[in-house]
XYZ file of C-alpha atoms in Angstrom:
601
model
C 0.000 0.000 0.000
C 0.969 3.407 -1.146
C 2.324 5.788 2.208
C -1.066 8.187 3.020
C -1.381 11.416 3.048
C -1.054 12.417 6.555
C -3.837 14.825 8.448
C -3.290 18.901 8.295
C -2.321 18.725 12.215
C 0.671 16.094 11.464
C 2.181 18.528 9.063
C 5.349 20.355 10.262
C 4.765 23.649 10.812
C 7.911 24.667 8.432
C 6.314 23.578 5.496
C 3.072 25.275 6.300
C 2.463 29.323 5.672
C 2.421 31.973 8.563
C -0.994 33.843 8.484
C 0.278 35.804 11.432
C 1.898 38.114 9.402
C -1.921 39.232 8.442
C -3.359 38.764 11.897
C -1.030 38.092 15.151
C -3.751 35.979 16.970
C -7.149 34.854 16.295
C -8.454 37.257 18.989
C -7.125 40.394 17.019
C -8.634 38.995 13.285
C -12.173 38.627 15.738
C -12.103 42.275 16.509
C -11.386 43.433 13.212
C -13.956 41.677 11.548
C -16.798 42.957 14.359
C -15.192 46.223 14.483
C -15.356 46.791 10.597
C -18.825 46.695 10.129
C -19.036 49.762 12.344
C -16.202 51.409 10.718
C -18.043 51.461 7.979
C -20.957 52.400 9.479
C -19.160 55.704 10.476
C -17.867 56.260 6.960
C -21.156 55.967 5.644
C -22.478 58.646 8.003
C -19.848 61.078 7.265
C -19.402 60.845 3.286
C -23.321 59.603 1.633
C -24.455 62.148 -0.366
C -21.554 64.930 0.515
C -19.158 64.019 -1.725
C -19.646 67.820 -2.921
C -16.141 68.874 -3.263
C -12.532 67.769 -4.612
C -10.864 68.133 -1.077
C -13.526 65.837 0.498
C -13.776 63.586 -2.329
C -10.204 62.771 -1.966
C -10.839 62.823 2.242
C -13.090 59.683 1.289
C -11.448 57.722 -1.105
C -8.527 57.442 1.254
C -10.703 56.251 3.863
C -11.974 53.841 0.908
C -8.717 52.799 0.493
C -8.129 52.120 4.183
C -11.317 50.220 4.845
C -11.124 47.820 1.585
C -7.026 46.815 2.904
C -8.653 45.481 6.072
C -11.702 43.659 4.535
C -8.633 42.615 2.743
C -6.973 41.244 5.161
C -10.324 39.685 6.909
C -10.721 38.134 3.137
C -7.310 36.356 3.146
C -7.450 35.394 6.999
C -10.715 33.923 6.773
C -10.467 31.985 3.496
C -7.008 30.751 2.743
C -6.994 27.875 5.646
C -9.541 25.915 3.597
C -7.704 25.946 0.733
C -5.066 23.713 2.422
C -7.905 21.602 4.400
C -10.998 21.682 2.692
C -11.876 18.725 5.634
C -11.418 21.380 8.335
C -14.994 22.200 9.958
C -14.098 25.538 11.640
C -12.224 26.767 8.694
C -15.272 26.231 6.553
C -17.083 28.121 9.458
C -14.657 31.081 9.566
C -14.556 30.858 6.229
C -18.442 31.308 5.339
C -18.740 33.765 8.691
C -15.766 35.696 7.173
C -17.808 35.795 3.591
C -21.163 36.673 5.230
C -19.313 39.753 7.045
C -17.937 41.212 3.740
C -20.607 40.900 1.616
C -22.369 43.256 4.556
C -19.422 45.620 4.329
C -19.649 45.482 0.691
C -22.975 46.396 0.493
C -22.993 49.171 3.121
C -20.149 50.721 0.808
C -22.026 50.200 -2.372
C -23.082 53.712 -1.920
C -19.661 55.289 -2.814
C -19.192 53.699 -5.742
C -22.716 54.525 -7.233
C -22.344 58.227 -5.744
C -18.505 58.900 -7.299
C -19.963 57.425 -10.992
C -23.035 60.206 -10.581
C -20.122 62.792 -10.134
C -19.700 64.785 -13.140
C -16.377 64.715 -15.278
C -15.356 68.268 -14.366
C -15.110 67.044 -10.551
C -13.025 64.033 -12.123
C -10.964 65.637 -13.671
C -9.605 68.110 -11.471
C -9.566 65.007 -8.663
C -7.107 63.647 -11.190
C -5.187 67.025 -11.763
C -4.856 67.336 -7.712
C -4.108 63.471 -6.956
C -3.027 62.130 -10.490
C -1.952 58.829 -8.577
C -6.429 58.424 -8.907
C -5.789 58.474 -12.781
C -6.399 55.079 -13.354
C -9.135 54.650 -10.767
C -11.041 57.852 -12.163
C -10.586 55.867 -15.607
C -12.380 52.877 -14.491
C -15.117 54.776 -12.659
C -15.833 56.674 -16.004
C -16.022 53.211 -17.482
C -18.432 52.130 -14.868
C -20.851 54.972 -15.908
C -22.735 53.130 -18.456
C -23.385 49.915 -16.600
C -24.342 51.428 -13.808
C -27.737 50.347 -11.665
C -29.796 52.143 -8.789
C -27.811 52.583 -5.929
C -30.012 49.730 -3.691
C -30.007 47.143 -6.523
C -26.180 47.582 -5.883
C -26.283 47.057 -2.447
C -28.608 44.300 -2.540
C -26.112 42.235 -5.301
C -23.713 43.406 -2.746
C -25.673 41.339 -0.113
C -26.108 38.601 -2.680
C -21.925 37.438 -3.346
C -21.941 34.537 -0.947
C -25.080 33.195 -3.114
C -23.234 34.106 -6.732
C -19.698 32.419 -4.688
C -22.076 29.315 -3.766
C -21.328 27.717 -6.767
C -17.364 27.108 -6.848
C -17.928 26.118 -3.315
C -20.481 23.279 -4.243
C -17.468 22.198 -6.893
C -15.137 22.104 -4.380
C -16.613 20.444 -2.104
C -17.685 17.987 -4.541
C -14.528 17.014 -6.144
C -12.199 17.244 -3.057
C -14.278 16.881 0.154
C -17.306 14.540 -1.121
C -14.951 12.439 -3.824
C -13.045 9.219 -2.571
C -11.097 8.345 -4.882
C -10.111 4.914 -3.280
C -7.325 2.888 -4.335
C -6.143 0.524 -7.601
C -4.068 -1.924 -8.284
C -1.440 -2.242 -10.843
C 0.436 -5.989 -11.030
C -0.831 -6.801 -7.476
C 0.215 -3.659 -5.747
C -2.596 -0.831 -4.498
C -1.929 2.521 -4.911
C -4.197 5.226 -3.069
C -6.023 7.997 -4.851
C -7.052 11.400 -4.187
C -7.557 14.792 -6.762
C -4.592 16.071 -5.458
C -2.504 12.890 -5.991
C -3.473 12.544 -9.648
C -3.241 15.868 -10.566
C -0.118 15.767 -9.060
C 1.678 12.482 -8.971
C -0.667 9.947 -11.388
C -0.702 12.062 -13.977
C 2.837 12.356 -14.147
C 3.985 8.689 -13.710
C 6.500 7.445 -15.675
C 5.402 3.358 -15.661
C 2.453 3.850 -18.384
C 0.371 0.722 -16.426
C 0.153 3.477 -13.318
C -0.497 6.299 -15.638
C -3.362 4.424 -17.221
C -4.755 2.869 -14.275
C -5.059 5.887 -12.111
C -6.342 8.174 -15.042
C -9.285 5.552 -14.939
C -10.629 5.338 -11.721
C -10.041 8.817 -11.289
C -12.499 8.962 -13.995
C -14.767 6.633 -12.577
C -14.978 8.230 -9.565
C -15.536 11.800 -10.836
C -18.100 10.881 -12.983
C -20.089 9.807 -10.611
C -20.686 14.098 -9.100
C -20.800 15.209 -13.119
C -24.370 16.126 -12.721
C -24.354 17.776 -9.328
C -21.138 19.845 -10.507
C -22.904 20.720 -14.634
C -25.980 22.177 -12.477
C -23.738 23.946 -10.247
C -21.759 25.559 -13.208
C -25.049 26.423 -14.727
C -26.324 27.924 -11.864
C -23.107 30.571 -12.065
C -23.076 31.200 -15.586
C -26.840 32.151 -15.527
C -26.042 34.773 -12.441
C -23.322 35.870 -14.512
C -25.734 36.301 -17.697
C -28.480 37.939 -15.735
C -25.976 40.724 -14.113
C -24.454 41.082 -17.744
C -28.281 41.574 -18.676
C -29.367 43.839 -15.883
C -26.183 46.055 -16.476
C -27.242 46.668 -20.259
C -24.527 44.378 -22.104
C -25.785 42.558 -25.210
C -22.982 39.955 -24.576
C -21.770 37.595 -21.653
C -18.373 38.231 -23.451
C -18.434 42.238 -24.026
C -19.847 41.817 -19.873
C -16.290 39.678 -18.637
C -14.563 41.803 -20.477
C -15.050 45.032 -19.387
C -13.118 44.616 -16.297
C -10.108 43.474 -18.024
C -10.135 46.206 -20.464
C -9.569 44.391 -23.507
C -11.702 43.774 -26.580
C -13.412 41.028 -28.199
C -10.763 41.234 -30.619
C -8.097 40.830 -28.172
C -9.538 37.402 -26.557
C -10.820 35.272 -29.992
C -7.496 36.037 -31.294
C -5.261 34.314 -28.827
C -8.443 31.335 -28.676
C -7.984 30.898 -32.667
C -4.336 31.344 -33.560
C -3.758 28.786 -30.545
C -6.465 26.267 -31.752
C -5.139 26.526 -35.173
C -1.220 27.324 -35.242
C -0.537 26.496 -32.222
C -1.901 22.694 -32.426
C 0.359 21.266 -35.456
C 3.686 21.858 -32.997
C 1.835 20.064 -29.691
C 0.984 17.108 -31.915
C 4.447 16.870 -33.253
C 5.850 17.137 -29.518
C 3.237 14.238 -28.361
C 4.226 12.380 -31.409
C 7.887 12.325 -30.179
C 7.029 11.547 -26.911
C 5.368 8.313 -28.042
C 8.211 7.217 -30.194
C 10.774 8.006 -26.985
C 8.664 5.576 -24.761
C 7.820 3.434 -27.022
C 4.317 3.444 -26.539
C 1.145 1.321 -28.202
C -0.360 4.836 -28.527
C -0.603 8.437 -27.595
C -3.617 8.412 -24.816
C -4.898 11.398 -23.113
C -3.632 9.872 -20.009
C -0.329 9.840 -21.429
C 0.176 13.540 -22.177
C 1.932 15.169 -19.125
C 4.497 12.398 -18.742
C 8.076 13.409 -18.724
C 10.470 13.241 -21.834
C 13.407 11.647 -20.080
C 12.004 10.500 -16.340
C 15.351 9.087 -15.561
C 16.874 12.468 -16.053
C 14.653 14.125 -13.513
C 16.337 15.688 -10.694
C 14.760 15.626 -7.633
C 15.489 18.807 -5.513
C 14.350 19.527 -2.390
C 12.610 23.037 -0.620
C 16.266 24.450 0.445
C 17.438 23.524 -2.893
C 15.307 25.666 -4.812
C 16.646 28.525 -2.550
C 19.599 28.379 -4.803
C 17.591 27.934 -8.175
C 15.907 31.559 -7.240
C 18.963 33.006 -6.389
C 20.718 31.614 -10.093
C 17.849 31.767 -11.795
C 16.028 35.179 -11.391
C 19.236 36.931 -10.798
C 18.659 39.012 -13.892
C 16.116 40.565 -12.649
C 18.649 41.887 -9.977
C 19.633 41.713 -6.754
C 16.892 44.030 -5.361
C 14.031 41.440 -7.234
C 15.541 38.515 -5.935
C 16.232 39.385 -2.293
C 12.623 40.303 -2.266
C 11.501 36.739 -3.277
C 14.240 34.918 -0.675
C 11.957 36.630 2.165
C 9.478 34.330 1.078
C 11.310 31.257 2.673
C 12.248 33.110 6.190
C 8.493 34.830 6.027
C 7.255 31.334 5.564
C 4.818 33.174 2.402
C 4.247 29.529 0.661
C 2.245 26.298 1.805
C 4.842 23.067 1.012
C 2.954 20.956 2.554
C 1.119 17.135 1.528
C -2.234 16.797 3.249
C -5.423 15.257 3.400
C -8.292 17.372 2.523
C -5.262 20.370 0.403
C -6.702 21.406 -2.778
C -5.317 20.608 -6.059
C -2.928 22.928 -8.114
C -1.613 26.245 -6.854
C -2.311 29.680 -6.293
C -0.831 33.212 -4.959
C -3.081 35.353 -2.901
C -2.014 38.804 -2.858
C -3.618 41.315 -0.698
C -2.555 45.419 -0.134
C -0.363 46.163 2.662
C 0.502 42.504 3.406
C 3.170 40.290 1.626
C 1.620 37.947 -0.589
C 0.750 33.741 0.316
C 1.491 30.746 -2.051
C 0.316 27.686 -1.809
C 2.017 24.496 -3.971
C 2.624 20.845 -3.090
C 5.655 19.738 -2.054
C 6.723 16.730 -4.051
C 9.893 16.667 -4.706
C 10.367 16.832 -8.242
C 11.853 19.757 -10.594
C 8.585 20.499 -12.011
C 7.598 21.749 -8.083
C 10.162 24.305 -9.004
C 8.666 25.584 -12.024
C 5.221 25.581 -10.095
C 6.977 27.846 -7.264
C 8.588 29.914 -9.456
C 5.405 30.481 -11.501
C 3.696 31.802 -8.471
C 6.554 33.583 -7.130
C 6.550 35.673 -10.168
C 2.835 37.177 -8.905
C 4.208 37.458 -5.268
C 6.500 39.419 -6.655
C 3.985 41.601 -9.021
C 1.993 41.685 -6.058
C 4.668 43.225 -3.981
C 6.068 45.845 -6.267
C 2.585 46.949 -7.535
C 1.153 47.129 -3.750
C 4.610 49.237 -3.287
C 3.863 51.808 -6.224
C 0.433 52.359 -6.212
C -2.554 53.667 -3.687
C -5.115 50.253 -3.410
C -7.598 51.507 -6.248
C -5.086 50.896 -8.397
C -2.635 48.479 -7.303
C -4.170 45.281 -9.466
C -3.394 45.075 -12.891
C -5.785 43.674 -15.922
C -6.781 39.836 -15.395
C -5.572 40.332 -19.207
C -1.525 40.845 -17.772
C -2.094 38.653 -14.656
C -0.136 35.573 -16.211
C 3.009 37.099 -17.492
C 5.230 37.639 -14.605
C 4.086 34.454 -13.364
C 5.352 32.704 -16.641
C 8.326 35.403 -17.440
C 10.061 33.685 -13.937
C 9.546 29.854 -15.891
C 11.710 31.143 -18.388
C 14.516 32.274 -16.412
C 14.434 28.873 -14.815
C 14.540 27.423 -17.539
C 17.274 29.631 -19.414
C 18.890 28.966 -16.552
C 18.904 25.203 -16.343
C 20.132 25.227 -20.185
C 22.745 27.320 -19.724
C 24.307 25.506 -16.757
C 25.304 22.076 -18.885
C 26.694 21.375 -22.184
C 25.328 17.969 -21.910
C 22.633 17.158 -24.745
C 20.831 15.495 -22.153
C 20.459 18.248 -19.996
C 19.564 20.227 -22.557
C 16.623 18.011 -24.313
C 15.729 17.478 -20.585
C 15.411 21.629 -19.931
C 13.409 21.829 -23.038
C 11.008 19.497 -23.093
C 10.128 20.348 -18.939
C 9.068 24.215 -20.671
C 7.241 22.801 -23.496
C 5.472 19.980 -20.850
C 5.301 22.256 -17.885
C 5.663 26.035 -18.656
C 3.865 25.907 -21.955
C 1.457 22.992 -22.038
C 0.348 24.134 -18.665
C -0.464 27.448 -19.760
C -0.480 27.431 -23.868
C -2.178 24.021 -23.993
C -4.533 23.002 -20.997
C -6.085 26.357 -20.259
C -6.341 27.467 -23.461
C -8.747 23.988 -24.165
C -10.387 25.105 -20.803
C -10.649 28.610 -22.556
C -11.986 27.259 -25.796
C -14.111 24.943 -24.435
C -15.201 27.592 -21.921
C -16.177 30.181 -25.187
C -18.532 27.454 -26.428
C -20.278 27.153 -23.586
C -20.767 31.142 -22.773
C -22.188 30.979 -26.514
C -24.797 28.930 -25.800
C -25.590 30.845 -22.451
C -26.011 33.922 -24.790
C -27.989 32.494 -27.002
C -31.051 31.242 -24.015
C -30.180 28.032 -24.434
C -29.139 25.598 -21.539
C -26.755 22.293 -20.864
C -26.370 19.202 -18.865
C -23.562 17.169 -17.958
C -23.576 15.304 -21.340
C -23.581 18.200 -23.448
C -20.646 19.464 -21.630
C -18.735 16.484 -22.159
C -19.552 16.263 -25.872
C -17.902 19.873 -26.092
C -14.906 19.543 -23.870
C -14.327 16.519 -26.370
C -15.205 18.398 -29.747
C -12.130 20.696 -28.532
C -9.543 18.502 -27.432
C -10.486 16.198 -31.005
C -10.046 19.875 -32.794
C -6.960 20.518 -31.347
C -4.657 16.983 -31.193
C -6.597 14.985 -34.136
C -5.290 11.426 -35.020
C -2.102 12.653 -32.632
C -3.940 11.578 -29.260
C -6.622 8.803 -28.586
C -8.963 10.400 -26.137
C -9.689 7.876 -24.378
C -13.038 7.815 -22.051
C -12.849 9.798 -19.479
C -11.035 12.523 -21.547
C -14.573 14.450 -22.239
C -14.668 14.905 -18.026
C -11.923 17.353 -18.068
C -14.198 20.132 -17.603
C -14.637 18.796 -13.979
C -11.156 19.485 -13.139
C -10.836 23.617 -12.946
C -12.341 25.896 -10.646
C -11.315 28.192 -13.623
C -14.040 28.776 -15.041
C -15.900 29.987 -12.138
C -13.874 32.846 -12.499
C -15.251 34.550 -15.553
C -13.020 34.694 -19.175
C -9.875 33.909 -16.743
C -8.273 30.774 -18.660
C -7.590 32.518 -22.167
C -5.398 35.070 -20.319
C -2.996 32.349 -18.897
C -2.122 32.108 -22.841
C -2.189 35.747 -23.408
C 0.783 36.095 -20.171
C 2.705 33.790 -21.426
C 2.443 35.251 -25.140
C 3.750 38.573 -23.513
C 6.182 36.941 -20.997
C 7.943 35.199 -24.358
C 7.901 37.936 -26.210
C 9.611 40.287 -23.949
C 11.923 37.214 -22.396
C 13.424 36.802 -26.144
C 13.011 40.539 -26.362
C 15.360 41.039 -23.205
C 17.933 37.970 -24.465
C 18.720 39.562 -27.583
C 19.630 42.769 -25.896
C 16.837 44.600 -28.253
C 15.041 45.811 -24.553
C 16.510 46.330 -21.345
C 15.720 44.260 -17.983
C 14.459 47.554 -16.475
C 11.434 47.640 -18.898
C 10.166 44.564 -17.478
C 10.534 45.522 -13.941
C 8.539 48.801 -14.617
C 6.002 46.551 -16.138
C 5.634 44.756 -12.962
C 5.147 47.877 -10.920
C 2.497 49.452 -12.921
C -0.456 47.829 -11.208
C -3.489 48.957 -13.233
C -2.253 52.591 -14.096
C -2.057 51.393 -17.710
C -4.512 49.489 -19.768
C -2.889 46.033 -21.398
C -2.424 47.657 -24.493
C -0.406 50.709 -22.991
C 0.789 48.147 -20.078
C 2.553 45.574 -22.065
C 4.380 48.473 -24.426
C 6.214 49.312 -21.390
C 7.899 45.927 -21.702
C 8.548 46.697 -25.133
C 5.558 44.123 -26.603
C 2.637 45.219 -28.551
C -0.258 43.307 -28.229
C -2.074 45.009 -30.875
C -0.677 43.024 -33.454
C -0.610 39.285 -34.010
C 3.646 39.464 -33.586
C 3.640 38.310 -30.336
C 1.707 35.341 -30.422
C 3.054 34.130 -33.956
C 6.741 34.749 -32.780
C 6.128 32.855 -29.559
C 4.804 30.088 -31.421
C 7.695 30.256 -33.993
C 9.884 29.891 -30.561
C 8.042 26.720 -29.506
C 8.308 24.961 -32.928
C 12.331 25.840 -32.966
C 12.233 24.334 -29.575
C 10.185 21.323 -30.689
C 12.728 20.524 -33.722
C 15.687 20.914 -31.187
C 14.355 18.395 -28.592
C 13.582 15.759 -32.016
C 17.332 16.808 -33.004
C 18.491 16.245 -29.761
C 16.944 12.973 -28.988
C 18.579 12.116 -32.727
C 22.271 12.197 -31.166
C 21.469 10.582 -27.952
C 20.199 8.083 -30.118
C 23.576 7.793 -32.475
């Protein structure tokens, strides 16, 4: 039998994070969260409806400012310990208490928002001439002029976000807390199963009997919530077509958007080029992978295995101290130094658990440093995982450090490139260090498998797959469990053809993501890695300077994407960035065949 995954209270407290950073004690998060409300209260009573002059406008936003960094904090307290123990009672209490508080808060400040957007531009625009830090936030509220509703619908939607959240939370709890996975058996020895270990071990498996094995009663067992999980994603994408509705968009897309500040234009383009010039290199990659192993066939269960296995290095949690410090160190000492207080700070969750969530995430919040949370397992690919979220701790940090609140978070649109742009150094890094062919095949395969399929491949199917379905939500119509399986398997057939069987069990993917609970958010993994290429290559061949792409990460949200991503010397406008980065990954596609040629000889 396979070692288990040990309880949440067995875990060594050095691999866990240190929420005391946000709140010293339980006691002190208590009192904020009662005390808030009434702060609130008070800043209600002074500002509704005398918001008459510049001086006092820019009196209240501060206050604003001061009162959305502690429901902040409340947020990140409250929520983040049931993303590491979804089996943990009183965080799921905290956790909903902590939700229930700030939807009250955010609907007894609802009146700011709806009183600054009746403010005429004049007032704006001198706000902006006496505080031009409020530039981008006056932008936005402009913006928000036309979609506008009456001040108490706002409040009472306000009221209403632990309803709209209600349906991520029934997925959750479905696939991790409800889920047992159980165990199989390959040649007469069991293996346990959970999300997390498939996701992160199973799926990866070098011995193509495990691979298979696991990928099908992980399967079997998921299927069984696919109908509880369809109605809850139907449940969110009709909230989010009603509130596109009641705000006056004619589009579910044109609605998502708006917030990101990017067109239509912007998001089918990185969708289609993908799907259709961005497919014949992945197939050629798979194609090679199943002549290396010699395997029957290309499966879907057989995608994210390793080139070389063998060649893996493990590396452990003090190891990759030393990867940051080599790897990122052109982004200077300053960068990097900033990202080593991570380890001391104890910013990231290591740990193996019963009842941790799959994948990873950073959770940034103003005025605190940011929280990462990875598993722990060992391999190099953990590495590219932490460095991936390091690179938003440290866009969190540097934008928090340059910018008031209102305008310290950048475009969803931008949210992926820093995150990616850190991958690359990694793996620039890990080429550079060997002259061994090995190595090298080994470096480049691990950023086409990890960095690129990750982010180029498997959420830009999610994306695809996800655009389908917000069609048919715009067009009345409705789905079930079986008509999102048949289009999560129209798109992976579209993109890997006669390359990959899909195998069944393939058409469940769209069970796997809490993605797409989060509005158009998959396509712009793609979209930060298209910029994070093009200004990595950019930076290599000495046509733009380092310090570009360190601006870039300060910006926050003064900038649009399309002004944004021209301070790192890439224009998204035009389709270079995307076909160059693709050009990139078919060079690096021929060099791992070439590669593997004189190994071979």
């Amino acid at each position: 039998m396979a070692e288990k995954l040990k309880p949440r209270i067995d875990i060594p407290e050095e691999l866990k994070w240190d929420l005391t950073a946000i709140f010293e004690t339980q006691e002190e998060f208590e009192k904020v969260a009662e005390q808030l409300p009434k702060d609130v209260k008070i800043f209600a009573d002074k500002y509704s409806g005398k918001l008459d002059n510049v001086e006092l406008l820019i009196e209240a936003i501060q206050a604003y400012e001061a009162l959305m960094a502690k429901a902040s904090h409340l947020e990140q307290y409250g929520i983040l310990p049931v993303s590491v123990d979804i089996l943990d009672s009183e965080a799921q209490q905290q956790a909903r208490h902590v939700s229930n508080v700030l939807a009250n808060v955010s609907a007894d400040l609802s009146f700011f928002n709806s009183q600054i957007q009746e403010i005429d531009k004049t007032t704006l625009n001198q706000l902006i001439e006496k505080e031009p830090k409020y530039i981008p936030f006056v932008r936005k509220i402009k913006a928000a002029k036309k979609a506008k509703l009456d001040p108490n619908v706002e409040k009472a939607l306000a009221q209403l976000s632990p309803t709209f959240e209600a349906p991520s939370e029934l997925f959750e709890q479905a696939r991790s807390a409800d889920a047992d996975y159980g165990t199989f058996e390959v040649d007469g020895k069991e293996y346990e199963l959970s999300f997390v270990l498939y996701e992160e071990v199973y799926m990866y498996h070098k011995n193509p009997k495990i691979r298979r094995a696991a990928y099908d009663q992980f399967n079997k067992v998921l299927g069984q919530y696919q109908n509880v999980v369809a109605t809850a994603y139907y449940t969110h994408l009709q909230s989010e077509k009603t509130l596109a509705t009641m705000r006056g968009y004619d589009s579910i897309f044109d609605y998502l958007l708006e917030s990101q500040e990017v067109s239509q234009d912007l998001y089918h383009r990185q969708i289609d080029m993908i799907m259709n010039d961005f497919a014949p290199v992945m197939r050629k990659f798979v194609t090679h992978l199943k002549e290396v192993h010699g395997l029957d066939k290309m499966t879907y269960a057989d995608l994210k295995v390793d080139l070389d296995p063998d060649y893996t290095t493990p590396i452990t949690i003090e190891e990759s101290k030393d990867l940051v410090k080599n790897a990122m160190a052109p982004l200077g000492e300053k960068y990097v130094n900033m990202i080593l207080r991570s380890y001391p700070e104890r910013w990231t969750d290591f740990a193996q658990n019963i009842g941790k969530r799959s994948g990873a995430f950073c959770s940034t919040t103003y005025g605190k440093h940011p929280y990462v949370m990875i598993t722990w397992t060992g391999e190099l690919t953990d590495a590219y995982t932490l460095f991936h979220e390091l690179g938003h701790a440290g866009q969190g940090v540097l934008s928090n450090e340059n910018n008031p609140l209102t305008s310290a978070e950048p475009s969803l649109y931008l949210i992926e490139g820093p995150s990616t742009f850190n991958e690359l150094l990694l793996t620039d890094y890990l080429q550079n260090k060997s002259e061994d062919p090995r190595m090298e095949r080994s470096v480049l395969s691990k950023m086409i498998s990890k960095t690129y399929f990750h982010n180029f491949v498997t959420h830009l199917l999610e994306a695809a797959y996800q655009r389908e379905v917000y069609k048919l939500i715009d067009a009345g119509k409705s789905f079930d469990a079986k008509k999102l399986s048949e289009i999560k398997r129209s798109i992976l057939e579209q993109f890997w053809g006669d390359a990959v069987e899909l195998e069944p069990g393939a058409e469940l993917t769209w069970m796997r993501q809490i993605h797409y609970y989060m509005g158009l958010y998959p396509y712009t993994y793609s979209a930060g890695l298209t910029i994070a290429t093009q200004a990595f290559l950019k930076i290599k061949s000495g046509e733009e300077k380092v310090d570009g792409w360190l601006e870039f990460l300060a910006l926050g949200g003064q900038k649009v994407p399309s002004e944004a991503t021209l301070v790192a010397g890439v224009d998204i406008t035009t389709d270079r960035p995307l076909s160059d980065t693709i050009k990139y990954l078919d060079q690096s596609v021929d060099r791992i065949i070439e590669l593997t040629g004189e190994l071979n000889n």
